[in-house]
Structure formats: structure tokens, C-alpha cells
XYZ file of C-alpha atoms in Angstrom:
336
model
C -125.209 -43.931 201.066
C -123.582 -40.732 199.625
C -124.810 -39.237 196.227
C -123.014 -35.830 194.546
C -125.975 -33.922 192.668
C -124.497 -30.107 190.829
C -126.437 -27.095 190.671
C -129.526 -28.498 192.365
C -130.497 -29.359 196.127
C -132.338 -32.629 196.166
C -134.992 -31.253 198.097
C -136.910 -34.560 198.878
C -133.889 -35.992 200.281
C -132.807 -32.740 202.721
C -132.154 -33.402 206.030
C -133.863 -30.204 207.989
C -131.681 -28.829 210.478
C -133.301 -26.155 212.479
C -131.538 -23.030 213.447
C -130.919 -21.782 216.704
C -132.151 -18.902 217.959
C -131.158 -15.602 217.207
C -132.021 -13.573 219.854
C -131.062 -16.037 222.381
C -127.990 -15.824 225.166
C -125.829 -18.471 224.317
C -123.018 -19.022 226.854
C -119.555 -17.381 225.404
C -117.189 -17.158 228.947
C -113.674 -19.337 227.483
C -112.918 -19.799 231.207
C -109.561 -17.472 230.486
C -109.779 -14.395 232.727
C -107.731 -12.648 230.663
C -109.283 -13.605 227.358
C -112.606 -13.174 228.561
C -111.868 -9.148 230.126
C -110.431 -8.508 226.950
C -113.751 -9.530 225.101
C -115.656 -7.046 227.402
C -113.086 -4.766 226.314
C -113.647 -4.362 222.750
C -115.902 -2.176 221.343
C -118.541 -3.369 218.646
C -116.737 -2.361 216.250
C -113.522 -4.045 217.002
C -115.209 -7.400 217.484
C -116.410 -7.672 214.391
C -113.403 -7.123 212.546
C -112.228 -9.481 214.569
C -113.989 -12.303 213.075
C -113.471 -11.518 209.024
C -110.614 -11.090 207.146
C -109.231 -8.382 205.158
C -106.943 -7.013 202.638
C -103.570 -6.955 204.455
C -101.912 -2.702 203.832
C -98.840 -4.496 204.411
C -98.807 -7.352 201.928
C -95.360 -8.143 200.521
C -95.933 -11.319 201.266
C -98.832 -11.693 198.961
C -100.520 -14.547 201.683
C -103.558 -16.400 201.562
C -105.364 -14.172 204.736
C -105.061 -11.088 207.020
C -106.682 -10.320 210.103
C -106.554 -6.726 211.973
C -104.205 -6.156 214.839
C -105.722 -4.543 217.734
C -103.070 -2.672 219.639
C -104.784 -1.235 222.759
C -105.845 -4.601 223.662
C -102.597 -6.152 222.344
C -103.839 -8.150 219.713
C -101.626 -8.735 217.038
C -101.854 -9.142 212.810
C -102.510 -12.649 211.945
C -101.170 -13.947 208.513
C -102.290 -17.131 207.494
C -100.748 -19.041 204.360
C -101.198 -22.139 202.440
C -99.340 -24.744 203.451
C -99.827 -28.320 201.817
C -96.463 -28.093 199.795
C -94.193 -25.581 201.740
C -95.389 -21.886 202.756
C -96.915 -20.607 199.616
C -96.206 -16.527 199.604
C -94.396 -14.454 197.216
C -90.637 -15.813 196.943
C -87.434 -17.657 198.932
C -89.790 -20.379 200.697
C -88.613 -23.962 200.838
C -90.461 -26.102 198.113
C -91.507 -29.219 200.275
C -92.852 -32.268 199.011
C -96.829 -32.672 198.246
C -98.857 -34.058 200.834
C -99.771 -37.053 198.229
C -95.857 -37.601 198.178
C -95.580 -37.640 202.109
C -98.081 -40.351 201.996
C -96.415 -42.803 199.651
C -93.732 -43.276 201.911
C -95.979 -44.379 204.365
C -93.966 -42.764 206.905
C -95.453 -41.097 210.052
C -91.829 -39.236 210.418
C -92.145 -37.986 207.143
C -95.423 -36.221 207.605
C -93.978 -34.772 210.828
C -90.688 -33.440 209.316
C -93.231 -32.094 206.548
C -94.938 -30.613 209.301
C -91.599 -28.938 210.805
C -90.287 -27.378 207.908
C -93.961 -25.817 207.220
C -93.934 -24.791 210.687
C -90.668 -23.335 211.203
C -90.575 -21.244 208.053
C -93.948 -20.371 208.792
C -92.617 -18.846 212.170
C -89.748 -17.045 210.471
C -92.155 -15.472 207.690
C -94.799 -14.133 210.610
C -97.117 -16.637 209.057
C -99.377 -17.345 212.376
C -101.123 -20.205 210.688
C -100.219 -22.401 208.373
C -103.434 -23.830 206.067
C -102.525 -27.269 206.252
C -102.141 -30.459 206.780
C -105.879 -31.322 204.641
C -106.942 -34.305 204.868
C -110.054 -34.879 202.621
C -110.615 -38.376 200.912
C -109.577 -38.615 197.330
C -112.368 -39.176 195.203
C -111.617 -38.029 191.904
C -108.177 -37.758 190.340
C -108.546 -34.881 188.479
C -109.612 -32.707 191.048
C -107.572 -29.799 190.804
C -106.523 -29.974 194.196
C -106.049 -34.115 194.569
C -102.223 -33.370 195.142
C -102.950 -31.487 198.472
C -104.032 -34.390 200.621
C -102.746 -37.293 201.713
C -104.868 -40.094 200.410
C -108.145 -41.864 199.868
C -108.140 -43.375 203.199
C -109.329 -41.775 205.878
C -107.517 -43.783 208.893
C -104.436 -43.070 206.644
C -105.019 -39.432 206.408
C -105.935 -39.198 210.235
C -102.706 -40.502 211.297
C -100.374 -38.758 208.943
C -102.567 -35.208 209.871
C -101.878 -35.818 213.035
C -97.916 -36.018 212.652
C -98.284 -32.853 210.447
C -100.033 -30.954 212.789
C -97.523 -31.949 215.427
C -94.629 -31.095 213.770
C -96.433 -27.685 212.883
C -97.557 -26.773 215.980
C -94.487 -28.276 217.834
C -92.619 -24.772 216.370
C -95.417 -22.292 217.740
C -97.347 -22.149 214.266
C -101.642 -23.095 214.186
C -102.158 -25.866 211.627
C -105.143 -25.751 209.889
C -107.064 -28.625 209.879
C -109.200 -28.639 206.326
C -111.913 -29.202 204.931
C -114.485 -30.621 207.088
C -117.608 -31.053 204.775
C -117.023 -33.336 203.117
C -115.054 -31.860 200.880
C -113.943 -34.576 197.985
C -114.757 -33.116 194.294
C -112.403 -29.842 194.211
C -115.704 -27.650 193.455
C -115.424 -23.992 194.721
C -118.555 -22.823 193.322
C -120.899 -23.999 196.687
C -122.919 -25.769 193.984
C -122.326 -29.468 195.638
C -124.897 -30.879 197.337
C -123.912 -34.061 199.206
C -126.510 -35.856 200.832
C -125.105 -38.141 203.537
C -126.512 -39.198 206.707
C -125.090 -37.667 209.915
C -123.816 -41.516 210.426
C -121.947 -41.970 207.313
C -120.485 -38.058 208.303
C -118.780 -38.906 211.090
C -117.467 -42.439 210.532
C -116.283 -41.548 206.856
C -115.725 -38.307 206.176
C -115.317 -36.298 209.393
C -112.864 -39.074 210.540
C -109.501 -37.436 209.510
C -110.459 -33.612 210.524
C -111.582 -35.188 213.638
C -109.128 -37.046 214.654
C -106.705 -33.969 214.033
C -108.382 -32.297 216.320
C -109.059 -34.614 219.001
C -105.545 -36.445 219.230
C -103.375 -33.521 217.405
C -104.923 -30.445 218.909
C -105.131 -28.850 215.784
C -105.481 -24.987 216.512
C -107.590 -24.493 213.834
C -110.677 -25.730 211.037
C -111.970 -24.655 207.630
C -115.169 -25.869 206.520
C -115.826 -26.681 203.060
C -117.216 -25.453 199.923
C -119.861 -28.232 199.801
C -123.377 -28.159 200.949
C -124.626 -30.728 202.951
C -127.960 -32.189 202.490
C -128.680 -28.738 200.852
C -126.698 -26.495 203.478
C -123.831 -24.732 203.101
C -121.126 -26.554 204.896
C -119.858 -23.348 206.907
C -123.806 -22.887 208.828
C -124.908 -26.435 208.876
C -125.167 -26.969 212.866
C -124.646 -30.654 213.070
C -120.969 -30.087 212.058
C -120.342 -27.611 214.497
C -122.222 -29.880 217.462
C -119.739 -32.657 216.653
C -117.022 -30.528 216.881
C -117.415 -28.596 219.924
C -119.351 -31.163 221.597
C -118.220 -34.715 220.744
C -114.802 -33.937 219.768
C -114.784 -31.541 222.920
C -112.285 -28.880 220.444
C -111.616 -25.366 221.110
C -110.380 -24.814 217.645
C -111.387 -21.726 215.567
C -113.579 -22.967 213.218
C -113.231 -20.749 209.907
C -114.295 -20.957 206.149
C -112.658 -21.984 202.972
C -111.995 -18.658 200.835
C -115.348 -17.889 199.678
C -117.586 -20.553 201.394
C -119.816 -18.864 203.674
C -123.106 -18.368 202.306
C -125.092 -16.232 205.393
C -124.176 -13.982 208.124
C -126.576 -14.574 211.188
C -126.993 -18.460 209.944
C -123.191 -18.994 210.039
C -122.645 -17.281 213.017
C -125.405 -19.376 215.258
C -124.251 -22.270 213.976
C -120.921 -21.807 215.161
C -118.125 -20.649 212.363
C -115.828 -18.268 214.069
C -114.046 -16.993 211.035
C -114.863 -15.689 207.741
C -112.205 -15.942 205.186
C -111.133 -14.224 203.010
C -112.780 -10.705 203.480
C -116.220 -9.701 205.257
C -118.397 -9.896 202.576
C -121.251 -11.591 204.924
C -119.676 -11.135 208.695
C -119.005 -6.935 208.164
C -122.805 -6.752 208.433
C -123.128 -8.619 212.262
C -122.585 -4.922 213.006
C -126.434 -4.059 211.591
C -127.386 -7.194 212.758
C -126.313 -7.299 216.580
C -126.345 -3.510 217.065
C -128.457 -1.394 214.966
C -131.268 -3.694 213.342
C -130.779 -5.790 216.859
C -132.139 -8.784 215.560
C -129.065 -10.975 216.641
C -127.624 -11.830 219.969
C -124.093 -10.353 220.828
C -123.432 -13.520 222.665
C -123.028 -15.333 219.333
C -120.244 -12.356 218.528
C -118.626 -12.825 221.844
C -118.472 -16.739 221.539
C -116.526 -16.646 218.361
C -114.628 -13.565 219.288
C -113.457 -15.503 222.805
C -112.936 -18.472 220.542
C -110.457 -16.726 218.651
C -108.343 -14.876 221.486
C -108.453 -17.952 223.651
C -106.318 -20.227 220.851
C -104.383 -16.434 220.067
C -103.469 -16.959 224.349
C -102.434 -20.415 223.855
C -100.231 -19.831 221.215
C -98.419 -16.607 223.365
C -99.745 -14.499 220.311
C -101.767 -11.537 223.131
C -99.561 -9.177 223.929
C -96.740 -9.315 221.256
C -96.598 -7.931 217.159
C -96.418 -10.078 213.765
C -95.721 -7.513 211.657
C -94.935 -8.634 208.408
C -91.607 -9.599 207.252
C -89.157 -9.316 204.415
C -88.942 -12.605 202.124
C -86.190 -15.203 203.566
C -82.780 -14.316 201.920
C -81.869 -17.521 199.388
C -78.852 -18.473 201.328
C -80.985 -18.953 204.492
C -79.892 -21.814 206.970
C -83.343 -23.116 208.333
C -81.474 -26.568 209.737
C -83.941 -28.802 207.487
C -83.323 -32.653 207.454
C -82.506 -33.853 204.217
């Protein structure tokens, strides 16, 4: 059912998935007056930065990501940082556990106490989301990054997710739910094409991400480096139709560091987020306004996507400035 081909699309065996249309309205309203005057707000200009990151001028902290506060519509810096194994910036973080430890207790209060402590320090730090829990399937054990998840099973790693993102999100940090693709081999490069039917994706291998977002309310997704069936994970529609419409999730939807591959394509198709920098999304500005081969409505549906979870999470209307590292001698009230 599932075959792994490097370098090379299997072109006889793509599935075609048809774009939408650029120029078309497509409805953006969140259904949060605030949210949605804020939006009409914004100049072009600040919408777009908006939905890429950039190099933080503040970054002591040395974190994964950085997005742009903007203060006249009292939206604040968002630092987001890797969190599989404790908050991973520059110094004086607790070093938790591995997720692949968490799960060989087989304890659903371990992966929430895991959770907590990524959560709460993550709060402290000014570290808005934490990039965890992941939950791929473990494929291959010398995948670079096998000790991030949980486990091979997906009905495993669905229902310890969910107890991270709980005890995450339970101290006012986003968990990340990652990577939806699938995402299985480690590769970074974009270079692996999985071919798997849209049946196989969502009872295997869209189970765990799901799930996270359906029962844990997971504030956030990355898509993955993979392609499927010869598209890039972070534009290929059918992913983003099961997660806004059959999972019914209002998460922001962003890409692994380095894994979108198209600006107007990832856009329709529904990624909010480019991570790390804009090297694809800074040019929606040509696109939507100046070349005007793009509907703003696309720009206004991730843009309300992203305020919207900032207004759940009491983020509009208050700072995250960056913060000094935690002293050593730091009382944090972690179980032992």
C-alpha cells in the first residue's frame, strides 16, 4: 500500500490533486468580531509578515522561530521552540526525558507531566509555542530524529499526544502537533515521495496528528518534509480538507523548517504559516497586490487563522518580549 521512492516522483502512480483557484473569494470571517476587525485593520504589508517567520533582533534565546509583533493592533512576538525533550534554547532549561522514554512507561500521566514541565517552562521563557508533542510512526531506527516520537504505533502515539498536549496547553502554551505527512524516514531534503492512497492516509498515518487535534485541541500543526504522491506535503489540498473539514480544527497549520515548496500553491491549499523565514510567503505581497494574480481572501483566511488561536490563548493585547535564561537555582515545582 505505501512505497518510499528518493529523488524521483513516480509519475505513473501520482494521484492529481487539482488546485483551487487563485483568483477566487474564499470565505476567511473566524466568526471573532474582534479578530476579524483587526484583519481589516492591517495593512498589506503587515499581513504578510504575519504569516512567515523571521530572524528574531532579540534572540538570546537562540529559538527555533520568530514572528513580528504588531503593536498598533496589539499583536505580540511569538517565539516558538522545540520541545520533544524539554525547551531546547540557549541554556538553564530542564532536560526532560525523550518522548521514546515517555512511551516505555506506558503511562498516560507520564506524557502529561512531560507535557507540564514543557509547558510551564515554556511560559516562563516567553516561548508561545512549544514544537511538540510529534507523533510520527517509527519506521526506521536510525532516523536521526527516531528519539523524538513516541512510538511505532499510531493508537499509542494518539493517546500519549493527547496527554502531552494537555499538559502543555493546560499552562497557557500552543503545542505543536507534528508532522502530518507522513513523515516516517527523518529526510529534510523534500526528496521523499510517498505514494499512499488518501485511505491508507487517514487510517494510518494521519491517525495520531488527528486525533491531537480533534480530542486534544492542539493549537497548532506542522506539515512535513515529505511529498505525497509527488506533492509537497505543506500544498497538497487533501491534507488540509481533512483537517479543517473532517477533523473540524481551527489550528494554525504551519511548515516544518524548510518544507514549503510554493507560495500561491501553499497558500490555496491552506498552510497558514511558513517557517522558518519568508523565503516563498514574502512574495504574496507581488502576488495579491501588485502582479494581482492571487486572491487576498486566501491572505486573510490564514491571517484570521492565526489571530483567532493568538485570542484564544489571551496572547492580543499583551507583550512576549523575550526573556533572560532561567537562573540554575530556579524552583519550577516539577514532580519528580
Amino acid at each position: 500500500m505505501v512505497s518510499v521512492t528518493w529523488g524521483i516522483a513516480l509519475a505513473l502512480c501520482t494521484q492529481l490533486v487539482s488546485a483551487g483557484d487563485p483568483l477566487a473569494t474564499v470565505s476567511w470571517r473566524t466568526g471573532n468580531d474582534k479578530v476579524d476587525t483587526i484583519v481589516d485593520a492591517l495593512t498589506a504589508e503587515e499581513k504578510v509578515s504575519l504569516v512567515h517567520g523571521t530572524v528574531d533582533s532579540d534572540g538570546n534565546q537562540q529559538q527555533a522561530g520568530y514572528s513580528v509583533p504588531i503593536t498598533s493592533q496589539g499583536i505580540p512576538a511569538i517565539r516558538l521552540a522545540d520541545g520533544e525533550a524539554g525547551i531546547n534554547i540557549v541554556q538553564n532549561t530542564t532536560g526532560s526525558p525523550t518522548q521514546l522514554n515517555v512511551a516505555a512507561t506506558w503511562s498516560l500521566n507520564a506524557a502529561y507531566q512531560h507535557g507540564v514541565i514543557t509547558g510551564k517552562e515554556a511560559k516562563l521563557l516567553n516561548m508561545v509555542v512549544a514544537l511538540s508533542p510529534r507523533v510520527n510512526i517509527l519506521r526506521d531506527p536510525v532516523e536521526g530524529n527516531f528519539w523524538q516520537s513516541y512510538s511505532e504505533d499510531p493508537y499509542l502515539n494518539a493517546r500519549l499526544g493527547i496527554q502531552g498536549v494537555k499538559g502543555l496547553q493546560d499552562q497557557g502554551s500552543m503545542a505543536n502537533a507534528k508532522q502530518i505527512g507522513p513523515s516516517s524516514t527523518g529526510a529534510s531534503s523534500g526528496d521523499t515521495n510517498s505514494v499512499v492512497d488518501l485511505q491508507t492516509l487517514q487510517e494510518l498515518y494521519w491517525v495520531a496528528p488527528g486525533t491531537l487535534l480533534q480530542e486534544g485541541n492542539a493549537a497548532t500543526l506542522m506539515c512535513s518534509y515529505a511529498q505525497i504522491n509527488g506533492i509537497p506535503a505543506c500544498q497538497y489540498e487533501p491534507l488540509f480538507n481533512t483537517v479543517r473539514d473532517d477533523y473540524n480544527s481551527s489550528a494554525i497549520v504551519m511548515s516544518d523548517w524548510g518544507a514549503t515548496h510554493s507560495t500561491a500553491e501553499s497558500l490555496i491549499a491552506g498552510m497558514d504559516l511558513e517557517m522558518p523565514t519568508g523565503s516563498y510567503y514574502d512574495a504574496l505581497y507581488d502576488y495579491i497586490y501588485v502582479s494581482q494574480n492571487l486572491s487576498e481572501s486566501y491572505l486573510n483566511r490564514a491571517v484570521g487563522h492565526i489571530l483567532a488561536k493568538y485570542d484564544e490563548f489571551g496572547l492580543l493585547g499583551t507583550t512576549t518580549e523575550g526573556s533572560s535564561p532561567l537562573p540554575p537555582d530556579v524552583v519550577v515545582d516539577h514532580a519528580t
